[in-house]
N, C-alpha and C. Protein backbone atom coordinates (compact mmCIF):
# COMPACT_ATOMS: atom_id res chain seq x y z
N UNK A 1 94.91 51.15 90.10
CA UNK A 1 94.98 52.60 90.02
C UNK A 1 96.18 53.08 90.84
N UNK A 2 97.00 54.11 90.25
CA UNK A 2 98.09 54.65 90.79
C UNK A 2 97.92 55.89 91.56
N UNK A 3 98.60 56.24 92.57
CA UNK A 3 98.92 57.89 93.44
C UNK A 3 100.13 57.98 92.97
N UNK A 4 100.13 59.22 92.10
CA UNK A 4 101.37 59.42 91.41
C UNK A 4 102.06 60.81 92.12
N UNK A 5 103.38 60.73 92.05
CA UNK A 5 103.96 61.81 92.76
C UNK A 5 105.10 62.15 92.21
N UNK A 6 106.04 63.20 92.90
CA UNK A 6 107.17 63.53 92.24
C UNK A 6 108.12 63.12 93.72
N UNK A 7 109.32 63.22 93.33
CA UNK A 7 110.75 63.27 94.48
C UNK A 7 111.49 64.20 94.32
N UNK A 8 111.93 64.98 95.19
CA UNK A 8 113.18 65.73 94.47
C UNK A 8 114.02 66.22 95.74
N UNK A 9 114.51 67.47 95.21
CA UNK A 9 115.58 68.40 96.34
C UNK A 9 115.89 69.48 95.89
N UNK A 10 116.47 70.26 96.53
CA UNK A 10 116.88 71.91 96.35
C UNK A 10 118.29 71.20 95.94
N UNK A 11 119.09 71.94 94.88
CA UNK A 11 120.26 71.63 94.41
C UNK A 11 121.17 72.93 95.38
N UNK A 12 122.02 72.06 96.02
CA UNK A 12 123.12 72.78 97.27
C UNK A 12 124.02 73.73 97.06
N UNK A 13 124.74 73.01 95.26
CA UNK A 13 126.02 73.79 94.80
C UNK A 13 126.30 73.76 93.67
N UNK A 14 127.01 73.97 92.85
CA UNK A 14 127.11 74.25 91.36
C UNK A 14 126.15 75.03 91.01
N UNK A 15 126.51 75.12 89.41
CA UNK A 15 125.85 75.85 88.90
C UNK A 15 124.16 76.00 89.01
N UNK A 16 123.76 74.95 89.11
CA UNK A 16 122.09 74.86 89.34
C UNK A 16 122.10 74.99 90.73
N UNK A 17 122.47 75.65 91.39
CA UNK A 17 122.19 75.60 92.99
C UNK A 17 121.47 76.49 93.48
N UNK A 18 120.52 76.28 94.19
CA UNK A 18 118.67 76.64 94.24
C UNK A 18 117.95 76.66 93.34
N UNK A 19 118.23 75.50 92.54
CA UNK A 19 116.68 74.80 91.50
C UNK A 19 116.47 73.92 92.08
N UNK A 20 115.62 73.00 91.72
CA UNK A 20 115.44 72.03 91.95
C UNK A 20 115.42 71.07 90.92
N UNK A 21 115.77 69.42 91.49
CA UNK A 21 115.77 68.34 91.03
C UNK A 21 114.90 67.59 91.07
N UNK A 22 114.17 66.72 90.42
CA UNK A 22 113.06 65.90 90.68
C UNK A 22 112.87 65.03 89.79
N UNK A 23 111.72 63.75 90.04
CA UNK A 23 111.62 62.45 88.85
C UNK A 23 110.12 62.27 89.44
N UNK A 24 109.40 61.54 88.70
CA UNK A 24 108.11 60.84 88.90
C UNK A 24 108.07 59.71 89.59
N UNK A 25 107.35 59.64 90.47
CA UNK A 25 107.30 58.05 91.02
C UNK A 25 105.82 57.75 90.99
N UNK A 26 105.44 56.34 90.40
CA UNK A 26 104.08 56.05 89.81
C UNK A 26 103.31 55.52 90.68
N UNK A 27 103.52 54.61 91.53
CA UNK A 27 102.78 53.91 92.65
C UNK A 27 102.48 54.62 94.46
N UNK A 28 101.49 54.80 94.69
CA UNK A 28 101.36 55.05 96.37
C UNK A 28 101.96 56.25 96.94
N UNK A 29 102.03 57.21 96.35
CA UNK A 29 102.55 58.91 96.43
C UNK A 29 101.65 59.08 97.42
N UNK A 30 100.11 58.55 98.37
CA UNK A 30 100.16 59.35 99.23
C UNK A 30 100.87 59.45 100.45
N UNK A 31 100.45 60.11 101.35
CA UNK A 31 101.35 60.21 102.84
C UNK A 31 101.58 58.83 103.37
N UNK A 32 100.62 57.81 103.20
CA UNK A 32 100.88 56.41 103.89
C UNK A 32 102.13 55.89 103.34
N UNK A 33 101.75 56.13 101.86
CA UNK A 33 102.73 54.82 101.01
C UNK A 33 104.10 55.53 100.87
N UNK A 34 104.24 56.74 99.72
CA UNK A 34 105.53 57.21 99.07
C UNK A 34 105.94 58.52 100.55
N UNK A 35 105.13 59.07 101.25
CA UNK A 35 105.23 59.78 102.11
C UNK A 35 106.37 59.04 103.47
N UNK A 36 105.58 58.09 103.97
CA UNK A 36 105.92 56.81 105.07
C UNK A 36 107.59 56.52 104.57
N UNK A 37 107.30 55.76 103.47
CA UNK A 37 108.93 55.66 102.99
C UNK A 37 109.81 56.25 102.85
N UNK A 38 109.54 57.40 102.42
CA UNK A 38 110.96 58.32 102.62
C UNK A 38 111.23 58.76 103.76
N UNK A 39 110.17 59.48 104.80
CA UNK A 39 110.03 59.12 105.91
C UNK A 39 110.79 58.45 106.76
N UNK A 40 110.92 57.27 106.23
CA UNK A 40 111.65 56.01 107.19
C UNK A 40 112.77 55.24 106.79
N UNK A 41 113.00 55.74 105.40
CA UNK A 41 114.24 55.65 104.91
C UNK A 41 115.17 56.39 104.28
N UNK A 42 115.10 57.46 104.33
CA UNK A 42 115.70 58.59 103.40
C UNK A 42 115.79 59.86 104.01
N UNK A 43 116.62 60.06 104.76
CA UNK A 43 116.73 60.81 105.99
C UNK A 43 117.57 61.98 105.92
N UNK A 44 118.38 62.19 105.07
CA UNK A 44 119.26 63.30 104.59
C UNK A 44 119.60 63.50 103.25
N UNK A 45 120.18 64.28 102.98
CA UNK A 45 119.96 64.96 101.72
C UNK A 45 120.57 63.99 100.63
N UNK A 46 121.58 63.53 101.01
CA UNK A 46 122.69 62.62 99.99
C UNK A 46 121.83 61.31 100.21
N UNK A 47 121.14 61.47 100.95
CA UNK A 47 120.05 59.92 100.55
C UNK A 47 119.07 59.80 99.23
N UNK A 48 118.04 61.30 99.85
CA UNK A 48 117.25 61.69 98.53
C UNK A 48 118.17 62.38 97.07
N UNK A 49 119.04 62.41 97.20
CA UNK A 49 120.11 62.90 95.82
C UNK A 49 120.46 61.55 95.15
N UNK A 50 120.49 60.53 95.71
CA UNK A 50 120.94 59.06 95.47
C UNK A 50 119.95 58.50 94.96
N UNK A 51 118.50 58.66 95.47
CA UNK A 51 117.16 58.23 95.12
C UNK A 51 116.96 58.78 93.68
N UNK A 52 116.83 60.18 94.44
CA UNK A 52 116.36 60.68 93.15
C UNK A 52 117.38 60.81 91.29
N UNK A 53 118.80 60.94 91.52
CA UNK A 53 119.56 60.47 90.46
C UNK A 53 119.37 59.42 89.82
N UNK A 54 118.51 58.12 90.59
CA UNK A 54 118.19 56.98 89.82
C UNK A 54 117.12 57.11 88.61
N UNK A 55 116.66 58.04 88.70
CA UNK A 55 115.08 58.28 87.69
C UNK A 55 114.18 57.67 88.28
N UNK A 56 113.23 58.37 87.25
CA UNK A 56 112.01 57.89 87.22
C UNK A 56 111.69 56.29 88.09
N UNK A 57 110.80 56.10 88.73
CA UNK A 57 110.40 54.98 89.34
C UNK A 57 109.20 54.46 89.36
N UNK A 58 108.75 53.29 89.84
CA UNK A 58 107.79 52.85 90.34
C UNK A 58 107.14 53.27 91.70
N UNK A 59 108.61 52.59 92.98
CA UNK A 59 107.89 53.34 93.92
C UNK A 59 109.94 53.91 94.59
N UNK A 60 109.86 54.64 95.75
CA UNK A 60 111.14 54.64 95.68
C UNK A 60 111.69 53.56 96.20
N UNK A 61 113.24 53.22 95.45
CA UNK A 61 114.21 52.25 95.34
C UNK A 61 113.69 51.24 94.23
N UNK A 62 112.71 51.53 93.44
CA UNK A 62 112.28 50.88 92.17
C UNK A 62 112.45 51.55 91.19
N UNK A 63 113.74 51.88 90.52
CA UNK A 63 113.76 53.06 90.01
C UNK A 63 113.22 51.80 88.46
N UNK A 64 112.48 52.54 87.30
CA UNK A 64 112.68 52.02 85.68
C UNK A 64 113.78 51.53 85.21
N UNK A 65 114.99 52.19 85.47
CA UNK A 65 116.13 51.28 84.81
C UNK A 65 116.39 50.03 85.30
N UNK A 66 116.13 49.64 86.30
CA UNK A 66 115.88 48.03 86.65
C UNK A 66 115.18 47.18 85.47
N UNK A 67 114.11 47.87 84.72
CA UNK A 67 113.41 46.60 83.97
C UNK A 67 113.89 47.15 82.70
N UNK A 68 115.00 47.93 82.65
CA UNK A 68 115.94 48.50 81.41
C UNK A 68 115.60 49.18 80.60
N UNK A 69 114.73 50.38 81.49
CA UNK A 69 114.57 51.24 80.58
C UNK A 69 115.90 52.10 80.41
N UNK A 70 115.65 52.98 79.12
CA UNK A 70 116.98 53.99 79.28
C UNK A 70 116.76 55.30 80.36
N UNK A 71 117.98 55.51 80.77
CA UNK A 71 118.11 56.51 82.00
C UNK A 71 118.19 57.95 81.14
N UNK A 72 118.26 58.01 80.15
CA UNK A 72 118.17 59.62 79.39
C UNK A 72 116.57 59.91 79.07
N UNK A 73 115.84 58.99 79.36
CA UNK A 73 114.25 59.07 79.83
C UNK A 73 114.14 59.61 80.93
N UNK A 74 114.21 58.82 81.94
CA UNK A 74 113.83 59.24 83.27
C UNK A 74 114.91 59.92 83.96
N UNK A 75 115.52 60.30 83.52
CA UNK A 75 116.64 61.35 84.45
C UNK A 75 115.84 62.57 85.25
N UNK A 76 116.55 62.77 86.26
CA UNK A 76 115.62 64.03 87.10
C UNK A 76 115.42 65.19 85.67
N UNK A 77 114.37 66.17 85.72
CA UNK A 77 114.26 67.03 85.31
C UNK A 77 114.38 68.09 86.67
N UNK A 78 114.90 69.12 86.01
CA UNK A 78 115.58 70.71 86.64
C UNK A 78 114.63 71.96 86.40
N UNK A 79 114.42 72.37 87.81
CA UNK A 79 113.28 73.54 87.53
C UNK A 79 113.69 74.17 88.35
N UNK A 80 113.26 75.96 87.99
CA UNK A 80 113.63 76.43 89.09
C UNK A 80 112.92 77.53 90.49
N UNK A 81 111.78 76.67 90.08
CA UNK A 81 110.59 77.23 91.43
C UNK A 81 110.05 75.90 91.72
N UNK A 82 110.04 75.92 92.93
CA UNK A 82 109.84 74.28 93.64
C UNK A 82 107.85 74.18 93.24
N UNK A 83 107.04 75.11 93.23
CA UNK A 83 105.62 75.01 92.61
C UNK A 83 105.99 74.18 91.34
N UNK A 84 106.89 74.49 90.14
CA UNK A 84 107.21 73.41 89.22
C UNK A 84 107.41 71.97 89.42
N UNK A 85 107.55 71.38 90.67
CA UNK A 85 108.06 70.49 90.70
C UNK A 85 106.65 69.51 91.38
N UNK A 86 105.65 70.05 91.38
CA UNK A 86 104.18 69.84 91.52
C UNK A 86 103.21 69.49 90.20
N UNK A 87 103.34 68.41 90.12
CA UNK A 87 102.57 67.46 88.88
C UNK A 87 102.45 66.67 88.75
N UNK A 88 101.68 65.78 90.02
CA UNK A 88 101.38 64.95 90.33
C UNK A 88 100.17 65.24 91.40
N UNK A 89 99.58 63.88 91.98
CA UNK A 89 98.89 64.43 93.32
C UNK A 89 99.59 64.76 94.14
N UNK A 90 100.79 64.26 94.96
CA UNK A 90 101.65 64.73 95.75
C UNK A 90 103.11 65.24 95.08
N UNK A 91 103.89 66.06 95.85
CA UNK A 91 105.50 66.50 95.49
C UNK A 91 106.06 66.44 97.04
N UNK A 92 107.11 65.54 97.04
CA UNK A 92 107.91 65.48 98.72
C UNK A 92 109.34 65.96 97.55
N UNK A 93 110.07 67.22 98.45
CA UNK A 93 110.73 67.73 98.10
C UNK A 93 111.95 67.95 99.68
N UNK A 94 113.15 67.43 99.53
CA UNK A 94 114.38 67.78 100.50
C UNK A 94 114.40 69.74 100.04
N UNK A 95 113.98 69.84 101.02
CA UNK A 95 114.80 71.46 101.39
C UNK A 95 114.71 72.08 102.67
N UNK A 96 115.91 72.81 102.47
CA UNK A 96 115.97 73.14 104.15
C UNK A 96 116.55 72.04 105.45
N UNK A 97 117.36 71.33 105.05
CA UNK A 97 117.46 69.80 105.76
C UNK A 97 116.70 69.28 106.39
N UNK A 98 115.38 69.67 105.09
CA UNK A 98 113.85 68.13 106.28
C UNK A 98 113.06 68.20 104.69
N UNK A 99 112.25 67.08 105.03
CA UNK A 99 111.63 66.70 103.76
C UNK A 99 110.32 67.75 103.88
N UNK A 100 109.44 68.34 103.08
CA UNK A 100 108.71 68.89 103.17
C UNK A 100 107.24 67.89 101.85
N UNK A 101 106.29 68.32 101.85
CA UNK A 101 105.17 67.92 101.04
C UNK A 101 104.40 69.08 100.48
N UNK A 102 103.67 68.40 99.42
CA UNK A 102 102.06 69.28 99.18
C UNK A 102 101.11 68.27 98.57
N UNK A 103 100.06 68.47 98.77
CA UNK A 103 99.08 68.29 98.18
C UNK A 103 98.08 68.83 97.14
N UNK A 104 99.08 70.17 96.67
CA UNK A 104 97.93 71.03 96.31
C UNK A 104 99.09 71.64 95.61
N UNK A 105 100.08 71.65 95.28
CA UNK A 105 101.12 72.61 94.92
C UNK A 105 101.71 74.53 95.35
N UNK A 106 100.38 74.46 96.22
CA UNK A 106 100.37 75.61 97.34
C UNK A 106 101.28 75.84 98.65
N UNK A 107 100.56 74.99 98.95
CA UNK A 107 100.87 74.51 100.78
C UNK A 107 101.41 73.73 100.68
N UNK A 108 102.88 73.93 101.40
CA UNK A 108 104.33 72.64 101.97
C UNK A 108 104.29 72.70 103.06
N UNK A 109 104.05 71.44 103.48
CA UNK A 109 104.16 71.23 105.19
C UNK A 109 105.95 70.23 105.30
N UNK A 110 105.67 70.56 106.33
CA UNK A 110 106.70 69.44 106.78
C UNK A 110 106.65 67.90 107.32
N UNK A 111 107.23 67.03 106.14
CA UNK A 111 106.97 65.50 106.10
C UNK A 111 106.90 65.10 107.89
């Protein structure tokens, strides 16, 4: 059984700048597993922009195109109220230069 979650970020500049970016990640989305890891590896913004440009994943740094899927599948999808970006059990979202969470698509705390 999977804890499924999303990844994303507030987009900084260009034209989409204050939407957001995001992909699915299928395995261990809660605070221990997909929470912990970004957490402890993904520490600024051009980290999670790097993550998350990979698509869709397993868990992060497992992105699908490793076992070859196509990347015009899992490419981030673009929204532009961060509650959109909540469709999963968890959403860890870069904004504000700190990672934030929900559980509920309500309430964002800070990772």
């Amino acid at each position: 059984m999977s804890t499924r979650s999303n990844i994303g970020y507030k987009i900084k500049e260009g034209e989409k700048k204050g939407q957001y970016a995001f992909v699915y990640c299928h395995f261990d989305g809660y605070l221990e597993g997909v929470g912990k890891e970004l957490k402890d590896n993904y520490n600024s913004y051009e980290e999670i922009v790097e993550l998350v440009q990979g698509g869709d994943m397993s868990f992060p740094g497992e992105p699908y195109t490793d076992r070859g899927e196509d990347y015009n599948d899992l490419k981030p999808e673009i929204v532009e109220d961060i509650k959109d970006t909540f469709q999963q059990e968890y959403s860890y979202i870069w904004k504000d230069d700190k990672l934030i969470y929900s559980e509920n698509g309500k309430t964002w705390r800070e990772l």
